[in-house]
PDB file of C-alpha atoms in Angstrom:
ATOM      1  CA  MET L 220     -48.444 146.417  47.179  1.00  0.00           C
ATOM      2  CA  LYS L 221     -48.233 142.749  46.296  1.00  0.00           C
ATOM      3  CA  PHE L 222     -49.375 143.503  42.768  1.00  0.00           C
ATOM      4  CA  THR L 223     -46.637 146.126  42.406  1.00  0.00           C
ATOM      5  CA  LYS L 224     -43.979 143.723  43.635  1.00  0.00           C
ATOM      6  CA  LYS L 225     -45.138 140.953  41.291  1.00  0.00           C
ATOM      7  CA  PHE L 226     -45.248 143.419  38.434  1.00  0.00           C
ATOM      8  CA  LYS L 227     -41.653 144.449  39.098  1.00  0.00           C
ATOM      9  CA  ILE L 228     -40.524 140.822  39.216  1.00  0.00           C
ATOM     10  CA  VAL L 229     -42.299 139.963  35.965  1.00  0.00           C
ATOM     11  CA  SER L 230     -40.918 143.093  34.320  1.00  0.00           C
ATOM     12  CA  PHE L 231     -37.395 142.240  35.473  1.00  0.00           C
ATOM     13  CA  LEU L 232     -37.672 138.671  34.152  1.00  0.00           C
ATOM     14  CA  CYS L 233     -38.985 139.908  30.792  1.00  0.00           C
ATOM     15  CA  LEU L 234     -36.137 142.399  30.527  1.00  0.00           C
ATOM     16  CA  LEU L 235     -33.596 139.708  31.427  1.00  0.00           C
ATOM     17  CA  SER L 236     -35.034 137.354  28.799  1.00  0.00           C
ATOM     18  CA  PHE L 237     -34.846 140.123  26.206  1.00  0.00           C
ATOM     19  CA  ILE L 238     -31.183 140.865  26.996  1.00  0.00           C
ATOM     20  CA  VAL L 239     -30.263 137.160  26.801  1.00  0.00           C
ATOM     21  CA  ALA L 240     -32.137 136.789  23.513  1.00  0.00           C
ATOM     22  CA  VAL L 241     -30.473 139.823  21.965  1.00  0.00           C
ATOM     23  CA  GLY L 242     -27.077 138.649  23.182  1.00  0.00           C
ATOM     24  CA  SER L 243     -27.687 135.206  21.718  1.00  0.00           C
ATOM     25  CA  ILE L 244     -28.730 136.678  18.374  1.00  0.00           C
ATOM     26  CA  GLN L 245     -25.690 138.956  18.315  1.00  0.00           C
ATOM     27  CA  TYR L 246     -23.379 136.066  19.207  1.00  0.00           C
ATOM     28  CA  ASN L 247     -24.867 133.798  16.564  1.00  0.00           C
ATOM     29  CA  HIS L 248     -24.740 136.590  13.992  1.00  0.00           C
ATOM     30  CA  THR L 249     -21.075 137.266  14.754  1.00  0.00           C
ATOM     31  CA  ARG L 250     -20.287 133.558  14.698  1.00  0.00           C
ATOM     32  CA  SER L 251     -22.096 133.066  11.392  1.00  0.00           C
ATOM     33  CA  ILE L 252     -20.069 135.877   9.838  1.00  0.00           C
ATOM     34  CA  ALA L 253     -16.826 134.275  11.016  1.00  0.00           C
ATOM     35  CA  VAL L 254     -17.810 130.822   9.797  1.00  0.00           C
ATOM     36  CA  ALA L 255     -19.104 132.112   6.473  1.00  0.00           C
ATOM     37  CA  LYS L 256     -15.611 133.217   5.359  1.00  0.00           C
ATOM     38  CA  PHE L 257     -14.353 130.834   2.684  1.00  0.00           C
ATOM     39  CA  TYR L 258     -12.213 130.774  -0.444  1.00  0.00           C
ATOM     40  CA  SER L 259     -12.946 129.074  -3.762  1.00  0.00           C
ATOM     41  CA  PHE L 260     -12.889 129.707  -7.531  1.00  0.00           C
ATOM     42  CA  GLY L 261     -12.322 133.387  -8.281  1.00  0.00           C
ATOM     43  CA  SER L 262     -11.061 134.333  -4.814  1.00  0.00           C
ATOM     44  CA  THR L 263      -7.898 136.448  -4.727  1.00  0.00           C
ATOM     45  CA  GLY L 264      -5.583 138.015  -2.177  1.00  0.00           C
ATOM     46  CA  ASP L 265      -3.061 137.283   0.556  1.00  0.00           C
ATOM     47  CA  THR L 266      -5.038 134.461   2.179  1.00  0.00           C
ATOM     48  CA  VAL L 267      -5.260 132.618  -1.151  1.00  0.00           C
ATOM     49  CA  ARG L 268      -1.533 133.157  -1.548  1.00  0.00           C
ATOM     50  CA  SER L 269      -0.962 131.662   1.914  1.00  0.00           C
ATOM     51  CA  ILE L 270      -3.150 128.665   1.020  1.00  0.00           C
ATOM     52  CA  GLN L 271      -1.141 128.085  -2.169  1.00  0.00           C
ATOM     53  CA  ASP L 272       2.175 128.527  -0.386  1.00  0.00           C
ATOM     54  CA  LYS L 273       1.332 126.025   2.356  1.00  0.00           C
ATOM     55  CA  LEU L 274      -0.027 123.482  -0.121  1.00  0.00           C
ATOM     56  CA  LYS L 275       2.994 123.883  -2.385  1.00  0.00           C
ATOM     57  CA  ARG L 276       5.502 123.411   0.448  1.00  0.00           C
ATOM     58  CA  TRP L 277       3.577 120.328   1.616  1.00  0.00           C
ATOM     59  CA  GLY L 278       3.514 118.766  -1.847  1.00  0.00           C
ATOM     60  CA  TYR L 279      -0.163 119.222  -2.753  1.00  0.00           C
ATOM     61  CA  TYR L 280       0.110 122.163  -5.165  1.00  0.00           C
ATOM     62  CA  THR L 281       2.287 122.489  -8.280  1.00  0.00           C
ATOM     63  CA  GLY L 282       1.046 125.811  -9.633  1.00  0.00           C
ATOM     64  CA  THR L 283       2.245 129.394  -9.158  1.00  0.00           C
ATOM     65  CA  VAL L 284       1.828 131.148  -5.815  1.00  0.00           C
ATOM     66  CA  ASP L 285      -0.033 134.106  -7.303  1.00  0.00           C
ATOM     67  CA  GLY L 286      -2.956 134.658  -4.941  1.00  0.00           C
ATOM     68  CA  LYS L 287      -5.528 133.576  -7.553  1.00  0.00           C
ATOM     69  CA  TYR L 288      -7.823 130.656  -6.711  1.00  0.00           C
ATOM     70  CA  GLY L 289      -8.035 128.676  -9.949  1.00  0.00           C
ATOM     71  CA  TYR L 290      -8.452 125.047 -10.933  1.00  0.00           C
ATOM     72  CA  LYS L 291      -5.003 123.927  -9.712  1.00  0.00           C
ATOM     73  CA  THR L 292      -5.612 125.498  -6.304  1.00  0.00           C
ATOM     74  CA  TRP L 293      -9.066 123.916  -6.093  1.00  0.00           C
ATOM     75  CA  GLU L 294      -7.608 120.524  -7.029  1.00  0.00           C
ATOM     76  CA  ALA L 295      -4.816 120.876  -4.442  1.00  0.00           C
ATOM     77  CA  VAL L 296      -7.304 121.836  -1.720  1.00  0.00           C
ATOM     78  CA  ARG L 297      -9.361 118.720  -2.511  1.00  0.00           C
ATOM     79  CA  HIS L 298      -6.248 116.546  -2.287  1.00  0.00           C
ATOM     80  CA  PHE L 299      -5.341 118.123   1.062  1.00  0.00           C
ATOM     81  CA  GLN L 300      -8.890 117.699   2.384  1.00  0.00           C
ATOM     82  CA  LYS L 301      -8.977 114.033   1.388  1.00  0.00           C
ATOM     83  CA  SER L 302      -5.639 113.388   3.112  1.00  0.00           C
ATOM     84  CA  ASN L 303      -6.790 115.102   6.313  1.00  0.00           C
ATOM     85  CA  ASN L 304     -10.336 113.703   6.623  1.00  0.00           C
ATOM     86  CA  ILE L 305     -11.983 117.043   5.852  1.00  0.00           C
ATOM     87  CA  LYS L 306     -15.114 117.314   3.690  1.00  0.00           C
ATOM     88  CA  VAL L 307     -13.796 117.132   0.102  1.00  0.00           C
ATOM     89  CA  ASP L 308     -15.310 120.064  -1.779  1.00  0.00           C
ATOM     90  CA  GLY L 309     -12.318 122.109  -2.950  1.00  0.00           C
ATOM     91  CA  ILE L 310     -13.469 125.050  -0.828  1.00  0.00           C
ATOM     92  CA  ALA L 311     -11.071 126.471   1.761  1.00  0.00           C
ATOM     93  CA  GLY L 312     -13.496 127.088   4.599  1.00  0.00           C
ATOM     94  CA  GLU L 313     -13.028 127.229   8.368  1.00  0.00           C
ATOM     95  CA  SER L 314     -11.962 123.587   8.857  1.00  0.00           C
ATOM     96  CA  THR L 315      -9.545 123.607   5.921  1.00  0.00           C
ATOM     97  CA  LEU L 316      -7.985 126.937   6.903  1.00  0.00           C
ATOM     98  CA  ARG L 317      -7.544 125.718  10.475  1.00  0.00           C
ATOM     99  CA  ALA L 318      -5.885 122.508   9.257  1.00  0.00           C
ATOM    100  CA  LEU L 319      -3.538 124.611   7.120  1.00  0.00           C
ATOM    101  CA  GLY L 320      -2.645 126.733  10.138  1.00  0.00           C
ATOM    102  CA  ILE L 321      -4.124 129.891   8.613  1.00  0.00           C
ATOM    103  CA  PHE L 322      -5.917 132.130  11.088  1.00  0.00           C
ATOM    104  CA  GLU L 323      -7.097 135.410   9.646  1.00  0.00           C
ATOM    105  CA  LYS L 324      -6.627 138.665  11.519  1.00  0.00           C
ATOM    106  CA  SER L 325      -8.757 141.740  11.134  1.00  0.00           C
ATOM    107  CA  LYS L 326      -8.058 143.646   7.925  1.00  0.00           C
ATOM    108  CA  THR L 327      -6.749 146.657   9.850  1.00  0.00           C
ATOM    109  CA  ALA L 328      -4.273 144.652  11.933  1.00  0.00           C
ATOM    110  CA  SER L 329      -3.256 142.543   8.960  1.00  0.00           C
ATOM    111  CA  SER L 330      -2.682 145.605   6.777  1.00  0.00           C
ATOM    112  CA  ALA L 331      -0.570 147.346   9.420  1.00  0.00           C
ATOM    113  CA  GLN L 332       1.523 144.210  10.018  1.00  0.00           C
ATOM    114  CA  ARG L 333       2.109 143.748   6.303  1.00  0.00           C
ATOM    115  CA  GLN L 334       3.257 147.354   5.933  1.00  0.00           C
ATOM    116  CA  ASN L 335       5.705 146.852   8.814  1.00  0.00           C
ATOM    117  CA  ASP L 336       6.996 143.673   7.190  1.00  0.00           C
ATOM    118  CA  VAL L 337       7.416 145.404   3.818  1.00  0.00           C
ATOM    119  CA  MET L 338       9.502 148.227   5.285  1.00  0.00           C
ATOM    120  CA  THR L 339      11.600 145.988   7.553  1.00  0.00           C
ATOM    121  CA  LEU L 340      12.300 143.635   4.664  1.00  0.00           C
ATOM    122  CA  ALA L 341      13.053 146.560   2.336  1.00  0.00           C
ATOM    123  CA  LYS L 342      15.610 147.926   4.808  1.00  0.00           C
ATOM    124  CA  ILE L 343      17.543 144.662   5.018  1.00  0.00           C
ATOM    125  CA  ILE L 344      17.375 144.196   1.242  1.00  0.00           C
ATOM    126  CA  ASN L 345      18.709 147.716   0.780  1.00  0.00           C
ATOM    127  CA  GLY L 346      21.440 147.194   3.375  1.00  0.00           C
ATOM    128  CA  GLU L 347      22.515 143.793   2.063  1.00  0.00           C
ATOM    129  CA  GLY L 348      21.815 144.133  -1.656  1.00  0.00           C
ATOM    130  CA  ARG L 349      22.524 147.657  -2.872  1.00  0.00           C
ATOM    131  CA  GLY L 350      24.164 147.379  -6.269  1.00  0.00           C
ATOM    132  CA  GLU L 351      22.723 143.918  -6.898  1.00  0.00           C
ATOM    133  CA  PRO L 352      20.363 143.365  -9.858  1.00  0.00           C
ATOM    134  CA  TYR L 353      16.661 143.577  -9.048  1.00  0.00           C
ATOM    135  CA  LEU L 354      16.300 139.786  -9.167  1.00  0.00           C
ATOM    136  CA  GLY L 355      19.147 139.555  -6.659  1.00  0.00           C
ATOM    137  CA  GLN L 356      17.318 141.920  -4.303  1.00  0.00           C
ATOM    138  CA  VAL L 357      14.129 139.856  -4.535  1.00  0.00           C
ATOM    139  CA  ALA L 358      16.275 136.782  -3.870  1.00  0.00           C
ATOM    140  CA  ILE L 359      17.556 138.246  -0.592  1.00  0.00           C
ATOM    141  CA  GLY L 360      13.967 138.902   0.470  1.00  0.00           C
ATOM    142  CA  ALA L 361      13.013 135.371  -0.570  1.00  0.00           C
ATOM    143  CA  VAL L 362      15.750 133.878   1.637  1.00  0.00           C
ATOM    144  CA  ILE L 363      14.326 135.765   4.604  1.00  0.00           C
ATOM    145  CA  MET L 364      10.789 134.617   3.819  1.00  0.00           C
ATOM    146  CA  ASN L 365      12.034 131.028   3.424  1.00  0.00           C
ATOM    147  CA  ARG L 366      13.590 131.298   6.882  1.00  0.00           C
ATOM    148  CA  VAL L 367      10.305 132.556   8.341  1.00  0.00           C
ATOM    149  CA  ARG L 368       8.653 129.375   7.041  1.00  0.00           C
ATOM    150  CA  HIS L 369      11.525 127.088   8.112  1.00  0.00           C
ATOM    151  CA  ALA L 370      11.357 125.251  11.426  1.00  0.00           C
ATOM    152  CA  SER L 371      14.973 126.137  12.311  1.00  0.00           C
ATOM    153  CA  PHE L 372      14.406 129.912  12.269  1.00  0.00           C
ATOM    154  CA  PRO L 373      12.096 132.422  14.003  1.00  0.00           C
ATOM    155  CA  ASN L 374       8.597 132.705  12.538  1.00  0.00           C
ATOM    156  CA  SER L 375       8.375 136.431  11.768  1.00  0.00           C
ATOM    157  CA  VAL L 376      10.150 138.765   9.349  1.00  0.00           C
ATOM    158  CA  ALA L 377      11.568 141.027  12.059  1.00  0.00           C
ATOM    159  CA  ALA L 378      12.706 138.122  14.260  1.00  0.00           C
ATOM    160  CA  VAL L 379      14.575 136.494  11.353  1.00  0.00           C
ATOM    161  CA  ILE L 380      16.245 139.750  10.339  1.00  0.00           C
ATOM    162  CA  TYR L 381      17.302 140.726  13.857  1.00  0.00           C
ATOM    163  CA  GLN L 382      18.419 137.250  14.888  1.00  0.00           C
ATOM    164  CA  PRO L 383      21.868 137.875  16.442  1.00  0.00           C
ATOM    165  CA  GLY L 384      24.678 137.629  13.880  1.00  0.00           C
ATOM    166  CA  ALA L 385      22.381 136.716  11.005  1.00  0.00           C
ATOM    167  CA  PHE L 386      23.010 139.707   8.721  1.00  0.00           C
ATOM    168  CA  ASP L 387      25.976 142.063   8.376  1.00  0.00           C
ATOM    169  CA  ALA L 388      23.699 144.997   7.518  1.00  0.00           C
ATOM    170  CA  VAL L 389      22.182 144.752  10.993  1.00  0.00           C
ATOM    171  CA  SER L 390      25.581 144.515  12.689  1.00  0.00           C
ATOM    172  CA  ASP L 391      27.113 147.491  10.841  1.00  0.00           C
ATOM    173  CA  GLY L 392      24.000 149.657  10.888  1.00  0.00           C
ATOM    174  CA  GLN L 393      23.315 149.743   7.149  1.00  0.00           C
ATOM    175  CA  ILE L 394      19.817 148.505   7.851  1.00  0.00           C
ATOM    176  CA  ASN L 395      19.060 152.003   9.138  1.00  0.00           C
ATOM    177  CA  LEU L 396      19.582 153.607   5.717  1.00  0.00           C
ATOM    178  CA  THR L 397      16.487 154.777   3.848  1.00  0.00           C
ATOM    179  CA  PRO L 398      15.431 151.922   1.553  1.00  0.00           C
ATOM    180  CA  SER L 399      15.329 152.580  -2.183  1.00  0.00           C
ATOM    181  CA  ASP L 400      12.158 152.294  -4.241  1.00  0.00           C
ATOM    182  CA  ALA L 401      13.614 149.140  -5.836  1.00  0.00           C
ATOM    183  CA  SER L 402      14.201 147.513  -2.436  1.00  0.00           C
ATOM    184  CA  ILE L 403      10.625 148.300  -1.355  1.00  0.00           C
ATOM    185  CA  LYS L 404       9.262 146.750  -4.538  1.00  0.00           C
ATOM    186  CA  ALA L 405      11.564 143.733  -4.081  1.00  0.00           C
ATOM    187  CA  ALA L 406      10.274 143.334  -0.517  1.00  0.00           C
ATOM    188  CA  GLN L 407       6.685 143.367  -1.766  1.00  0.00           C
ATOM    189  CA  ASP L 408       7.494 140.750  -4.410  1.00  0.00           C
ATOM    190  CA  ALA L 409       9.195 138.494  -1.849  1.00  0.00           C
ATOM    191  CA  LEU L 410       6.285 138.853   0.586  1.00  0.00           C
ATOM    192  CA  ASN L 411       3.901 138.012  -2.237  1.00  0.00           C
ATOM    193  CA  GLY L 412       5.640 134.672  -2.716  1.00  0.00           C
ATOM    194  CA  TRP L 413       8.189 135.245  -5.486  1.00  0.00           C
ATOM    195  CA  ASP L 414      11.065 132.879  -4.755  1.00  0.00           C
ATOM    196  CA  PRO L 415      13.736 132.959  -7.489  1.00  0.00           C
ATOM    197  CA  VAL L 416      16.111 130.854  -5.339  1.00  0.00           C
ATOM    198  CA  ASP L 417      13.997 127.692  -4.986  1.00  0.00           C
ATOM    199  CA  GLY L 418      13.735 127.628  -1.200  1.00  0.00           C
ATOM    200  CA  ALA L 419      17.304 128.702  -0.359  1.00  0.00           C
ATOM    201  CA  ILE L 420      17.800 129.783   3.248  1.00  0.00           C
ATOM    202  CA  TYR L 421      21.397 131.038   2.956  1.00  0.00           C
ATOM    203  CA  TYR L 422      23.277 133.407   0.682  1.00  0.00           C
ATOM    204  CA  TRP L 423      26.811 134.779   0.605  1.00  0.00           C
ATOM    205  CA  ASN L 424      29.383 136.459  -1.617  1.00  0.00           C
ATOM    206  CA  PRO L 425      31.932 133.747  -2.490  1.00  0.00           C
ATOM    207  CA  LYS L 426      34.601 136.402  -3.119  1.00  0.00           C
ATOM    208  CA  THR L 427      34.447 137.787   0.402  1.00  0.00           C
ATOM    209  CA  ALA L 428      33.089 134.923   2.538  1.00  0.00           C
ATOM    210  CA  THR L 429      35.599 133.477   5.013  1.00  0.00           C
ATOM    211  CA  SER L 430      33.452 131.084   7.052  1.00  0.00           C
ATOM    212  CA  LYS L 431      34.262 127.468   6.287  1.00  0.00           C
ATOM    213  CA  TRP L 432      30.806 126.501   7.484  1.00  0.00           C
ATOM    214  CA  ILE L 433      28.951 128.731   5.021  1.00  0.00           C
ATOM    215  CA  LEU L 434      31.236 127.605   2.205  1.00  0.00           C
ATOM    216  CA  SER L 435      30.167 124.011   2.904  1.00  0.00           C
ATOM    217  CA  ILE L 436      26.498 124.766   2.079  1.00  0.00           C
ATOM    218  CA  PRO L 437      25.445 123.291  -1.298  1.00  0.00           C
ATOM    219  CA  ILE L 438      24.877 126.072  -3.853  1.00  0.00           C
ATOM    220  CA  ILE L 439      21.632 125.951  -5.838  1.00  0.00           C
ATOM    221  CA  LYS L 440      21.615 129.406  -7.495  1.00  0.00           C
ATOM    222  CA  LYS L 441      23.877 132.320  -8.377  1.00  0.00           C
ATOM    223  CA  ILE L 442      22.426 135.791  -8.906  1.00  0.00           C
ATOM    224  CA  GLY L 443      24.663 138.853  -9.182  1.00  0.00           C
ATOM    225  CA  ASN L 444      27.462 138.698  -6.619  1.00  0.00           C
ATOM    226  CA  HIS L 445      25.654 136.249  -4.352  1.00  0.00           C
ATOM    227  CA  VAL L 446      25.250 132.503  -4.325  1.00  0.00           C
ATOM    228  CA  PHE L 447      22.263 130.878  -2.647  1.00  0.00           C
ATOM    229  CA  GLY L 448      22.031 127.511  -0.947  1.00  0.00           C
ATOM    230  CA  LYS L 449      20.350 125.219   1.518  1.00  0.00           C
ATOM    231  CA  LYS L 450      21.297 122.057   3.370  1.00  0.00           C
TER     232      LYS L 450
END
């Protein structure tokens, strides 16, 4: 009887040790996968584009925001790392990404969110920019993306677009029209970082605008029927 009881206790402790060990291995394996994610020469994609965009807006990067990790991106990452007391190796790993404020989501969630952003952006471009040249449609999308990045506006595509009173196409319902193929492509280009209006966060038609406030905004670009500006 005593032997049976001891045997059960020993068996239980062995099983418990095994479970803890397996859990520890699984945890460490998962953690190592997360930590192992990094970006360097030859990397491409949306995260690289985000790295370039952040570095460019903060004055570290002078190249094109094209989602391709080349020498200029590597050099900018090193400059950023040196300025922020991060190991200087030109590799955008966990510490560098965290310092840049880039936190990756799962591919499935990220892909679904991007598709939502593309269609929402395409609808406002279509509603606000039908009849404008293609560059003018990209420019409208770029203004919205510039607002997303700007501290004075909401930090998501949908929140910027549906901010009360921000866009006539929302107020009059034109945002609900089916977006054209051109507006979808323009939305994709704007989301991918194409900014033909140099950071503008406002646009208006000078022939129809009546607000004295908007007319006081310095103009930096004119494309089609719209002018683009920022304070």
